[in-house]
Tab-separated table of C-alpha atoms in Angstrom:
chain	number	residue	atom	x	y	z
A	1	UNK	CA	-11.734	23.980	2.173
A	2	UNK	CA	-9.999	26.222	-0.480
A	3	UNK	CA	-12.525	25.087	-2.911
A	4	UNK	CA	-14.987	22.524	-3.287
A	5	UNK	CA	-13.998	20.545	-6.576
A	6	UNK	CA	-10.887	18.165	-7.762
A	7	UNK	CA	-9.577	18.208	-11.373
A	8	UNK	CA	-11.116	16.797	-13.766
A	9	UNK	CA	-9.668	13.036	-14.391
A	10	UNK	CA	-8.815	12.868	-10.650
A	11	UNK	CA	-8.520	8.944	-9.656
A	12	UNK	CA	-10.887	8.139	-6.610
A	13	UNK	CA	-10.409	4.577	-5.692
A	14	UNK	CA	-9.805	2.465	-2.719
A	15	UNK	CA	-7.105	-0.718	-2.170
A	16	UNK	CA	-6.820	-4.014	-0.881
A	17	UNK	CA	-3.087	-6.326	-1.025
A	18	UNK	CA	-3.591	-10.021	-1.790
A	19	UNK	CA	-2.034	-11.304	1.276
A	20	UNK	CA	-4.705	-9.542	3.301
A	21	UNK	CA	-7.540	-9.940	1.594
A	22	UNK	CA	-7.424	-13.543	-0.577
A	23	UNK	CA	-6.697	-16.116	1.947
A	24	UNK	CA	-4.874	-19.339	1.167
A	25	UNK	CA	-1.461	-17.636	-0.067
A	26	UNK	CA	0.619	-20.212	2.210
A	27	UNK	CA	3.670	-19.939	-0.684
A	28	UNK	CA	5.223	-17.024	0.924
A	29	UNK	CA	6.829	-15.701	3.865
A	30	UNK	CA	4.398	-13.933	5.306
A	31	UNK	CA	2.486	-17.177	6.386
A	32	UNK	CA	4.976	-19.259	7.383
A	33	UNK	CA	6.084	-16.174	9.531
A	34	UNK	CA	2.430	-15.360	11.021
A	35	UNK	CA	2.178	-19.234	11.636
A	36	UNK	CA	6.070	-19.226	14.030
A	37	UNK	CA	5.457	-18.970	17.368
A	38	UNK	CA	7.980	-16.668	17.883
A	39	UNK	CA	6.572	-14.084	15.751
A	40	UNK	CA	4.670	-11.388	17.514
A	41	UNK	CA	1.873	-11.961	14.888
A	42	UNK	CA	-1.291	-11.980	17.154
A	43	UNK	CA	-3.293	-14.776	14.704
A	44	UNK	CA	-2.968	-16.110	11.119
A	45	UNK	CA	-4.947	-15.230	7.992
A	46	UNK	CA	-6.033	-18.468	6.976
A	47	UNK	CA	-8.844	-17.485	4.618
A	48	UNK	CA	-8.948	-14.009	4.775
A	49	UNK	CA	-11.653	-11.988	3.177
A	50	UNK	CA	-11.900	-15.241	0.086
A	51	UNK	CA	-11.176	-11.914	-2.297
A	52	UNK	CA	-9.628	-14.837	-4.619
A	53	UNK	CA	-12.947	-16.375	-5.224
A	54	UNK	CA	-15.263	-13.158	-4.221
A	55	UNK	CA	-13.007	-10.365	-6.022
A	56	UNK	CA	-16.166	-9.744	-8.942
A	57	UNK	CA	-18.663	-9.144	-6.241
A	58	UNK	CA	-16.391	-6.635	-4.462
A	59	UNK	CA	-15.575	-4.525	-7.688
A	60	UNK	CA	-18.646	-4.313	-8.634
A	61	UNK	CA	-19.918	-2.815	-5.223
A	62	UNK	CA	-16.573	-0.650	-5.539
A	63	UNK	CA	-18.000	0.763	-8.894
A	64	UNK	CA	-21.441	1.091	-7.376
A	65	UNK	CA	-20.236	3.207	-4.509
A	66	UNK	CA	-18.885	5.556	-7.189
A	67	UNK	CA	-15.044	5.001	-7.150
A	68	UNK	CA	-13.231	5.131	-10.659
A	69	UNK	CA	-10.228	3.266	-9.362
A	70	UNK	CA	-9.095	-0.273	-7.290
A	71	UNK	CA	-5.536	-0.821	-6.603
A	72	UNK	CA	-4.940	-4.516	-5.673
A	73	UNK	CA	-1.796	-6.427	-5.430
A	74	UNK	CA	-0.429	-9.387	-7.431
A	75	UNK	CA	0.907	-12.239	-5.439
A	76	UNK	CA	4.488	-13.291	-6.292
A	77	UNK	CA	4.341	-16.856	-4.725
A	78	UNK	CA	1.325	-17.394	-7.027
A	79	UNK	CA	2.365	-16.545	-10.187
A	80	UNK	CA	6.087	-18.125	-9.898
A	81	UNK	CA	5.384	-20.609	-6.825
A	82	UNK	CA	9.319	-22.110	-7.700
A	83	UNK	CA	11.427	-20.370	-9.374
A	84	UNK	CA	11.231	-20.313	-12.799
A	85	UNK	CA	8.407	-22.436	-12.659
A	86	UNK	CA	5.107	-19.419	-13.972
A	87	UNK	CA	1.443	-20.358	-13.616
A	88	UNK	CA	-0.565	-19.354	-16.305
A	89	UNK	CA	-3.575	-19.803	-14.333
A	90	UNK	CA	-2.791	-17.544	-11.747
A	91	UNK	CA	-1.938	-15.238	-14.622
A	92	UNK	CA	-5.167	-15.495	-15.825
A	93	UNK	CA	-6.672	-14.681	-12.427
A	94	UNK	CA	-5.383	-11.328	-12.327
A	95	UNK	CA	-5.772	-10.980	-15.769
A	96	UNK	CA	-9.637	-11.114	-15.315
A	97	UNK	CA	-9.588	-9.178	-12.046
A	98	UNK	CA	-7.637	-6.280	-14.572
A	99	UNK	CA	-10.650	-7.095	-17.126
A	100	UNK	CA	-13.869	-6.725	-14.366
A	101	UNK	CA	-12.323	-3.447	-13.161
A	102	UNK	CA	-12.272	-2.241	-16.679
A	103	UNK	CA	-15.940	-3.464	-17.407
A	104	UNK	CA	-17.048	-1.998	-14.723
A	105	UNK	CA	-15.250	1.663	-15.163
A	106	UNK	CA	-12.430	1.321	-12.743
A	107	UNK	CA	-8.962	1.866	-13.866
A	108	UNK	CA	-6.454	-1.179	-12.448
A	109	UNK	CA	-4.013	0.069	-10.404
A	110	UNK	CA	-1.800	-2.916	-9.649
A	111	UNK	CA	0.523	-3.246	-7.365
A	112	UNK	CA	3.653	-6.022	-8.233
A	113	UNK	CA	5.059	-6.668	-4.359
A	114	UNK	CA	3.407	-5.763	-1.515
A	115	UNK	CA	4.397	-7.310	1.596
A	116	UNK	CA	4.922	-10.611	0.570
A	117	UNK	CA	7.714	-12.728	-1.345
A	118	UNK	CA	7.806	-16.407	-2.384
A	119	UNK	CA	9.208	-18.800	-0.100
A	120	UNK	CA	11.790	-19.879	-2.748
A	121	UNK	CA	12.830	-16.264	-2.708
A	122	UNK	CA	13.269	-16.005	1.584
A	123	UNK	CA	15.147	-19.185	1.173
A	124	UNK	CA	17.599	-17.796	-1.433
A	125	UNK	CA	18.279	-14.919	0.190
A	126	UNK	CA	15.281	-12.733	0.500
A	127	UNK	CA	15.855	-8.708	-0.110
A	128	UNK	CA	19.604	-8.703	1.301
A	129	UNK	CA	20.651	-10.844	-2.163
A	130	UNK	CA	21.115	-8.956	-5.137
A	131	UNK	CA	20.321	-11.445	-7.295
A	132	UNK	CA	16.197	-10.893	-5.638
A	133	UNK	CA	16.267	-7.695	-7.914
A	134	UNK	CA	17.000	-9.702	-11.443
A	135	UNK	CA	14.677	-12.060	-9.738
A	136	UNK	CA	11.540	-9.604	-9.166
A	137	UNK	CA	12.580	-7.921	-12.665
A	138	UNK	CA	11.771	-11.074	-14.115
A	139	UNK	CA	8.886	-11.661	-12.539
A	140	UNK	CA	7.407	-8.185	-13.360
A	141	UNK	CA	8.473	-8.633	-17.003
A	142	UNK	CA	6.530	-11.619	-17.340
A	143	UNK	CA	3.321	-10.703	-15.593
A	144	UNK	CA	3.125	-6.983	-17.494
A	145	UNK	CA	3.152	-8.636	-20.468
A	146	UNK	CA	0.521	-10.965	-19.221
A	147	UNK	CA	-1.597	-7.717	-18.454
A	148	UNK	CA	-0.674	-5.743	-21.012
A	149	UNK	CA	-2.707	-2.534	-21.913
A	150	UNK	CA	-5.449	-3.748	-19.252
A	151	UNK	CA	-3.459	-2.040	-16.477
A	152	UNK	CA	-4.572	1.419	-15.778
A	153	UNK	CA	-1.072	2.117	-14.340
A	154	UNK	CA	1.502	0.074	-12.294
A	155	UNK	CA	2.911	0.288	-8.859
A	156	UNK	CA	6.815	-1.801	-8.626
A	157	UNK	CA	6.938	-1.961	-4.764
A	158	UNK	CA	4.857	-1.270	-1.419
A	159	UNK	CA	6.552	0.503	1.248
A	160	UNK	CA	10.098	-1.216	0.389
A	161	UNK	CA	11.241	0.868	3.219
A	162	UNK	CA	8.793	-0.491	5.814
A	163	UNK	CA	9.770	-4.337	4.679
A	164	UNK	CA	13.630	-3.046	5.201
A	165	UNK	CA	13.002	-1.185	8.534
A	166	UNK	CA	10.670	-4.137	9.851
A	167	UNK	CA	11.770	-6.910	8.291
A	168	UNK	CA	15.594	-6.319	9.009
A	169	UNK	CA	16.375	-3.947	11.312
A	170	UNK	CA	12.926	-4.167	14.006
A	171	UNK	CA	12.878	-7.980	13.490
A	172	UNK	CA	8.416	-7.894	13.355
A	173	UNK	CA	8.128	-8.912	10.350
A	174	UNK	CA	9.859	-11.591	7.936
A	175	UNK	CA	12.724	-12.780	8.124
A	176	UNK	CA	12.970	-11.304	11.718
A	177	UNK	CA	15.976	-9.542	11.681
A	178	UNK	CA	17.302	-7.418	14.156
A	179	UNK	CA	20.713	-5.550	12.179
A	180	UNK	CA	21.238	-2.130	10.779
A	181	UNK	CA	23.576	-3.136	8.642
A	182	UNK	CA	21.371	-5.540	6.937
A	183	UNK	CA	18.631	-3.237	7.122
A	184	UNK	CA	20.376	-0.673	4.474
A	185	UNK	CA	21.419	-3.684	2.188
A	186	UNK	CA	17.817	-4.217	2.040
A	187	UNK	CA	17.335	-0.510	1.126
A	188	UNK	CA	19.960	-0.925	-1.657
A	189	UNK	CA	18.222	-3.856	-3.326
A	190	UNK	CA	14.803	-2.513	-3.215
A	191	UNK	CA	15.944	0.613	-5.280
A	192	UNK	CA	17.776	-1.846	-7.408
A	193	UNK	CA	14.536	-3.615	-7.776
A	194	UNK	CA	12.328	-0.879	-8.221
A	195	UNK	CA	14.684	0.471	-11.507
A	196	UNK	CA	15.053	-2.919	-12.863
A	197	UNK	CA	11.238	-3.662	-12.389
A	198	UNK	CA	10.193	-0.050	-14.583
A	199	UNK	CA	12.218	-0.623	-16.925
A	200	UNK	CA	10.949	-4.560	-17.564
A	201	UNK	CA	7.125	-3.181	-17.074
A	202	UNK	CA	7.614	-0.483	-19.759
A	203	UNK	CA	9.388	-3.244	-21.668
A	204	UNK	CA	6.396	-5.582	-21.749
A	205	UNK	CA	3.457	-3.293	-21.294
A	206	UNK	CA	4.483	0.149	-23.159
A	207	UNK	CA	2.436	3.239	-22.534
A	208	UNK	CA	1.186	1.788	-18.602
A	209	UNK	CA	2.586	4.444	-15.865
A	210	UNK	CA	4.658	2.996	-13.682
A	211	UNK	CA	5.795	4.573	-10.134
A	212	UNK	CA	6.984	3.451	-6.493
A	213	UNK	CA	5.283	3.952	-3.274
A	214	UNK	CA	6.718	4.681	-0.336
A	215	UNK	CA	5.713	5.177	3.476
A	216	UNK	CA	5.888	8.644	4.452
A	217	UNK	CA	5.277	10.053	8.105
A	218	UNK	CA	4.708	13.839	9.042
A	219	UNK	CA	8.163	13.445	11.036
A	220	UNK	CA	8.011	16.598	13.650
A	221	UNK	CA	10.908	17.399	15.741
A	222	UNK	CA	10.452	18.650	19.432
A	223	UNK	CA	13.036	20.572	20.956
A	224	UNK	CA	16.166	19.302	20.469
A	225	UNK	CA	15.161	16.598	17.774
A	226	UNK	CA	16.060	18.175	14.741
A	227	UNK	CA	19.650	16.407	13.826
A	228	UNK	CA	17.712	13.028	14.985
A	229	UNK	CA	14.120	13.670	12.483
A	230	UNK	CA	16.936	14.570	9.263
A	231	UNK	CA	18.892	11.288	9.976
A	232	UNK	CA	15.809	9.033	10.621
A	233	UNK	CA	14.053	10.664	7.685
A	234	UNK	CA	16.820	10.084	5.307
A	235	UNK	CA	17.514	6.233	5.671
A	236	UNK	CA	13.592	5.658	5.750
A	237	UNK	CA	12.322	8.177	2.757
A	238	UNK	CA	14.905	10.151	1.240
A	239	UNK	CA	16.795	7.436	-0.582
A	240	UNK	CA	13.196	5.984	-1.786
A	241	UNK	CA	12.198	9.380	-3.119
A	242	UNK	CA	15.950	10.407	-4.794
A	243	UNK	CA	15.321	6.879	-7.047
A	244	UNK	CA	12.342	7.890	-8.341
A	245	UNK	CA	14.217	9.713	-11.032
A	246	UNK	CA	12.542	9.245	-14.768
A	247	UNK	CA	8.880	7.639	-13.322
A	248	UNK	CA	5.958	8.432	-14.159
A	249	UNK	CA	3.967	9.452	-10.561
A	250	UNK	CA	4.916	9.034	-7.151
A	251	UNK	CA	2.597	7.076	-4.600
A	252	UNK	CA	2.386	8.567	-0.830
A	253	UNK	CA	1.277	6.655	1.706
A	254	UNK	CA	0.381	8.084	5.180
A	255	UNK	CA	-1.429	7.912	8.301
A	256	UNK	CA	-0.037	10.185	10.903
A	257	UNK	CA	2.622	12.065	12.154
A	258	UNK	CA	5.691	11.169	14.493
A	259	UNK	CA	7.619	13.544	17.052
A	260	UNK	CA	11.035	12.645	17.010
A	261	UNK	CA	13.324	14.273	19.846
A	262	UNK	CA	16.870	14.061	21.065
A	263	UNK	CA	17.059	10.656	21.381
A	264	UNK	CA	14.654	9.349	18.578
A	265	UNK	CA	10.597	8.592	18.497
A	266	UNK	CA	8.449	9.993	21.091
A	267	UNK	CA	4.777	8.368	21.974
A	268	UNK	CA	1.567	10.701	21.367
A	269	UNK	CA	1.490	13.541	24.366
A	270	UNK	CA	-0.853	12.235	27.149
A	271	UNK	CA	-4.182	12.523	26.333
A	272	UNK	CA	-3.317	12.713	22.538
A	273	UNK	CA	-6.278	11.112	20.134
A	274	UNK	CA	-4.825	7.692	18.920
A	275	UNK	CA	-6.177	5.092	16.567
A	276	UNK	CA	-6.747	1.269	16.816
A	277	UNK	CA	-2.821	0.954	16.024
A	278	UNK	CA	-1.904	2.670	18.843
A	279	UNK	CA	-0.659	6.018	16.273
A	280	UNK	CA	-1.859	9.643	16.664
A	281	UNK	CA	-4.895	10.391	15.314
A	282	UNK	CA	-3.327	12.711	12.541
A	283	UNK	CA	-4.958	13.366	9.447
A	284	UNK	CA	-3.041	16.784	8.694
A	285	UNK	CA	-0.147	14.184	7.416
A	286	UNK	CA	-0.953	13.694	4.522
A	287	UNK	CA	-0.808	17.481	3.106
A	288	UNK	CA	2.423	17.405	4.803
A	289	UNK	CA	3.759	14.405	3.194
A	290	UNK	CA	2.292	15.188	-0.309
A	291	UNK	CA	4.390	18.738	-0.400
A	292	UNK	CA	7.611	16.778	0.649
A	293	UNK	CA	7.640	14.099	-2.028
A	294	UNK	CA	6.608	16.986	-4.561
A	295	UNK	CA	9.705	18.848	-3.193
A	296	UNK	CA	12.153	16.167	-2.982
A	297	UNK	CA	11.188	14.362	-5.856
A	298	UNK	CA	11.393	17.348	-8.714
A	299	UNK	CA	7.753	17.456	-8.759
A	300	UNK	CA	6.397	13.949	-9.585
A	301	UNK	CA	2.867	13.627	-10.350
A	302	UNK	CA	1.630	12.493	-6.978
A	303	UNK	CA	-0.927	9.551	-6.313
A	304	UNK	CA	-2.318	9.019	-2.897
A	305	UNK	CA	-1.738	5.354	-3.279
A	306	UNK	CA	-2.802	4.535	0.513
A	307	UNK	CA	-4.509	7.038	3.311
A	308	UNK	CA	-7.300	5.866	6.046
A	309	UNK	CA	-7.819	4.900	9.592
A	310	UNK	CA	-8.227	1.748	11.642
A	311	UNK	CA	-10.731	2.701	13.901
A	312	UNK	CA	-14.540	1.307	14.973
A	313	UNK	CA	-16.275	4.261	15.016
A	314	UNK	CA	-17.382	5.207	11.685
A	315	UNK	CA	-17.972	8.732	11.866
A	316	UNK	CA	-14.851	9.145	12.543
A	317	UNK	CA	-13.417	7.401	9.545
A	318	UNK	CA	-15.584	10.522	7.977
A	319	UNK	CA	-13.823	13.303	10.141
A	320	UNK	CA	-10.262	11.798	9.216
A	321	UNK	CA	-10.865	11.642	5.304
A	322	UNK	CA	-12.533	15.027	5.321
A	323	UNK	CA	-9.991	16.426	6.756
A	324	UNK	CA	-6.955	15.080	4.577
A	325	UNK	CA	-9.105	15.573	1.828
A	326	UNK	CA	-8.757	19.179	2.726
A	327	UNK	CA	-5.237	18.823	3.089
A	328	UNK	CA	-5.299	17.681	-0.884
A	329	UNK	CA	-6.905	20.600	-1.754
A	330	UNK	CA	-4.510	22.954	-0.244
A	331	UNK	CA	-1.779	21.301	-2.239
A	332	UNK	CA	-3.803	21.445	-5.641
A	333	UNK	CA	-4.543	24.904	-4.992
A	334	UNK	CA	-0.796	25.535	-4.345
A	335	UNK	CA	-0.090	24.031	-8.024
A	336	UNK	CA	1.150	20.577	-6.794
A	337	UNK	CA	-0.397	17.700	-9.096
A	338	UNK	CA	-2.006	15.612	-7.053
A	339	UNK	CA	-3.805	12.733	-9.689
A	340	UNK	CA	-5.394	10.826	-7.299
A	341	UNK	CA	-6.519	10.113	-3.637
A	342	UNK	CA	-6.884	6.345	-2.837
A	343	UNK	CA	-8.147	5.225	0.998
A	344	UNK	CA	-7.205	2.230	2.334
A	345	UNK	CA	-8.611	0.060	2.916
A	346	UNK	CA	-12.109	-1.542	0.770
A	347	UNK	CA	-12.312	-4.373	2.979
A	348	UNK	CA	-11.470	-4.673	6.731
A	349	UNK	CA	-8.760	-6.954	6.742
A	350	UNK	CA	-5.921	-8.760	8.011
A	351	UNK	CA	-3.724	-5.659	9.233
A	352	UNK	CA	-0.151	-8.350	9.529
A	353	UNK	CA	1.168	-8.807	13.046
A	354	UNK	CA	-1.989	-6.984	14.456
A	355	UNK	CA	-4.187	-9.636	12.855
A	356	UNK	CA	-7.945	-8.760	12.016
A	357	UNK	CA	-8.388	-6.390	15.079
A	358	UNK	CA	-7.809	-2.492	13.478
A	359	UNK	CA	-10.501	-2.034	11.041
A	360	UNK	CA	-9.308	-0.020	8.346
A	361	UNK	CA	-12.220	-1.059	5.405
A	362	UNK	CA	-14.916	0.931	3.756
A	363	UNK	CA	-16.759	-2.355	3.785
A	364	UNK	CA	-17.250	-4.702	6.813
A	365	UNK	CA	-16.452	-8.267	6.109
A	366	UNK	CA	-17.978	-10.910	8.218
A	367	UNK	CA	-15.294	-13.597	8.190
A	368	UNK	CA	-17.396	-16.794	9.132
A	369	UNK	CA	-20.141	-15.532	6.971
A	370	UNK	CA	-17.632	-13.836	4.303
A	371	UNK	CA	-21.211	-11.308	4.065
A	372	UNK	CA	-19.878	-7.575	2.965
A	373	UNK	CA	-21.908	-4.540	4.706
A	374	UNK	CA	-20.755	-1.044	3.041
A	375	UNK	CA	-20.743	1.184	6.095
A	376	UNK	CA	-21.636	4.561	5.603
A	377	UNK	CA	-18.292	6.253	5.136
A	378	UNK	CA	-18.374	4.061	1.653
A	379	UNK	CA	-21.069	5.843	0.353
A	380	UNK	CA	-20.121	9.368	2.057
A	381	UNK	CA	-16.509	8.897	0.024
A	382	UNK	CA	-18.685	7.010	-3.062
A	383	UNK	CA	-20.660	10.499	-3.437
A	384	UNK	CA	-17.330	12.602	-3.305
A	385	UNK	CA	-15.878	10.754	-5.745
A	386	UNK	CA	-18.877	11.065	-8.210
A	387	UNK	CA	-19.291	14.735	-7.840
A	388	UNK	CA	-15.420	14.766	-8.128
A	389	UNK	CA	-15.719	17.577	-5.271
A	390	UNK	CA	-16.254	17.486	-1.429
C-alpha cells in the first residue's frame, strides 16, 4: 500500500437502511411490493433484523469493534405515515438512536430516503410527481430540526439513480415500471429533491454537512463500447454528480465494475470471480469511482458512504476490503480528500428482491434467534479503524 496510515479525523463506520434491518415498516412501498406476487422479490422482510427494538445493542458492539461512525436510515412512512399527519414518537426513536451513537463515540450519519417511500407518497404519484420533491423537502425540514446538532452529518438520498433505473425503467423494484421516458422524469425529481432537501436540512439543523450519494460502477468499455459506456454513464451518474454543486461531501457507493460493449452490458468473462449477486468480484472499483466523482464533481470532499461484499466466505470479505482500502490510499496519496470509508453492511440483511440470501454484514444475525455473532472481518476492520492505518 502507498503507506500504512489514514488522516487523522478519518470516519470508519459501517451502515445499515431501516427497511432492511428494522422489520415491521409495512407503510411503504417496498412491502407492499415484496409482498405482490408479481414482483420478482424472492421472500418478504417481515421482521428483519428487529434493529427497531435491538438498535442499542448493535451500536454498542459497533463502538466496541472500534468504528467511530454508523450511518442508518430514517424511515419516511414512519415519521409522516399520512401525509401531513408527523409522529413524534417515531421522531423520538431516531432521535435516541442519534443520542446512543453519540454516547457511545460514533458520529450519526443519517441517511433521509433510502429505498423506501410512504405509501401515501406511491399513491400520489411516487418520484415521477413533482410535487414528491416539496413533499420530501418537508419531510426533511421537519425531522432535521427534530435532530438537530445530534447529527454528525446528513445524507438527502440513497442511490436516487438506482430507484429511477430500477424502479422505472427495469420494472424490479417499486412501482414496476418498465419506460425510459419515465425513468428520466424520475431523475429530474430526485435532483429536485435532493436541492430542496439541503437547503431545508441546513435550514433546520445549521452547521450539519449535508451531501448526496450516488451509485457508481467502474464502467469499462471493451472494444467497440466506448460511445455506449459515455451514454449509459451519463443518464445513471453524471447528472447525479453535476447537482452536487454547493454540498458539503460527496458519498460513493460501489461494488464492482461493468464492461459495457457495442451493444450495452456484458456478463463477467467465463471463469471471472463473481459474488453472491451474481457481479464481478471487483474491489479495484472503488479507487476508480472515488477519482471520477473527485473529477466530475470539482473536488468534493468524498465519503465512502457504502463499499462491501455479499459473499459466505469470510476471508474473503477480508481480501475485498484490503484491497479497496488500498485503492483509498492511492487516492489520498494523490491529494484527493477522501473523509471517510464506510462498509456495508453491519448486519446481514434483507438485500430487496434477493431477500436474505447475499450476506453482506460484518455481523451474522440469526433471524429466528435475532442472536448477533461478529465474524472475524468485524474485528479485522474494528482494529484498522482504531489504529486509523491498515
Amino acid at each position: 500500500m502507498p503507506y500504512p496510515g489514514f488522516p487523522d479525523g478519518f470516519r470508519w463506520g459501517t451502515a445499515t437502511a431501516a427497511h432492511q434491518v428494522d422489520g415491521g415498516t409495512w407503510n411503504n412501498d417496498w412491502w407492499a411490493w415484496e409482498h405482490d406476487p408479481a414482483s420478482p422479490c424472492v421472500e418478504p422482510s417481515g421482521d428483519a433484523c428487529d434493529h427497531w427494538h435491538r438498535y442499542p445493542d448493535a451500536i454498542r458492539l459497533l463502538a466496541e469493534l472500534g468504528f467511530n461512525s454508523y450511518r442508518f436510515s430514517l424511515e419516511w412512512s414512519r415519521i409522516e405515515p399520512e401525509d401531513g399527519e408527523f409522529s413524534p414518537v417515531a421522531l423520538d426513536h431516531y432521535r435516541a438512536m442519534c443520542e446512543i451513537c453519540r454516547d457511545v463515540g460514533l458520529e450519526p450519519v443519517v441517511t433521509f430516503h433510502h429505498f423506501t417511500s410512504p405509501r401515501w407518497v406511491a399513491a400520489a404519484g411516487g418520484w415521477t410527481e413533482p410535487e414528491t420533491a416539496t413533499r420530501f423537502a418537508r419531510f426533511c425540514e421537519r425531522t432535521a430540526g427534530h435532530l438537530g446538532e445530534l447529527m454528525g452529518r446528513a445524507c438527502t438520498i440513497n442511490e436516487p439513480n438506482v430507484v429511477a433505473l430500477f424502479g422505472y425503467g427495469a420494472g424490479v423494484f417499486p412501482p414496476g415500471v418498465r419506460d425510459r421516458g419515465l425513468r428520466h422524469k424520475a431523475n429530474d425529481v430526485f435532483i429536485a429533491a435532493h436541492r430542496a432537501a439541503v437547503d431545508a436540512i441546513r435550514g433546520a439543523a445549521p452547521g450539519v454537512p449535508v451531501g448526496l450519494t450516488v451509485s457508481m460502477t467502474d464502467y469499462q468499455a471493451a472494444p467497440g463500447g466506448e460511445e455506449r459506456l459515455d451514454h449509459i454513464r451519463t443518464a445513471m451518474e453524471d447528472v447525479f454528480l453535476r447537482a452536487t454543486s454547493g454540498d458539503d461531501f460527496f458519498g460513493v457507493q460501489t461494488y464492482s465494475r461493468t464492461l459495457v460493449g457495442p451493444d450495452g452490458f456484458m456478463a463477467p468473462a467465463p471463469g471471472a470471480r463473481t459474488t453472491l449477486m451474481g457481479y464481478e468480484f471487483w474491489p479495484e472499483a472503488l479507487e476508480a469511482c472515488i477519482r471520477r466523482a473527485w473529477g466530475v464533481t470539482g473536488g468534493l470532499p468524498i465519503l465512502v458512504t457504502e463499499n462491501g461484499i455479499g459473499t459466505a466466505d469470510d476471508t474473503e470479505r477480508i481480501e475485498y476490503v484490503e484491497r479497496a482500502l488500498a485503492g483509498v490510499q492511492a487516492c489520498l496519496a494523490d491529494g484527493i480528500e477522501v473523509i471517510g470509508y464506510t462498509y456495508w453492511s453491519a448486519l446481514d440483511n434483507f438485500e430487496w428482491a434477493f431477500g436474505y440470501r447475499p450476506t453482506f454484514g460484518l455481523i451474522a444475525v440469526d433471524r429466528t434467534t435475532q442472536v448477533r455473532t461478529p465474524k472475524p472481518s468485524a474485528s479485522w476492520l474494528g482494529q484498522i479503524a482504531r489504529r486509523n492505518a491498515v
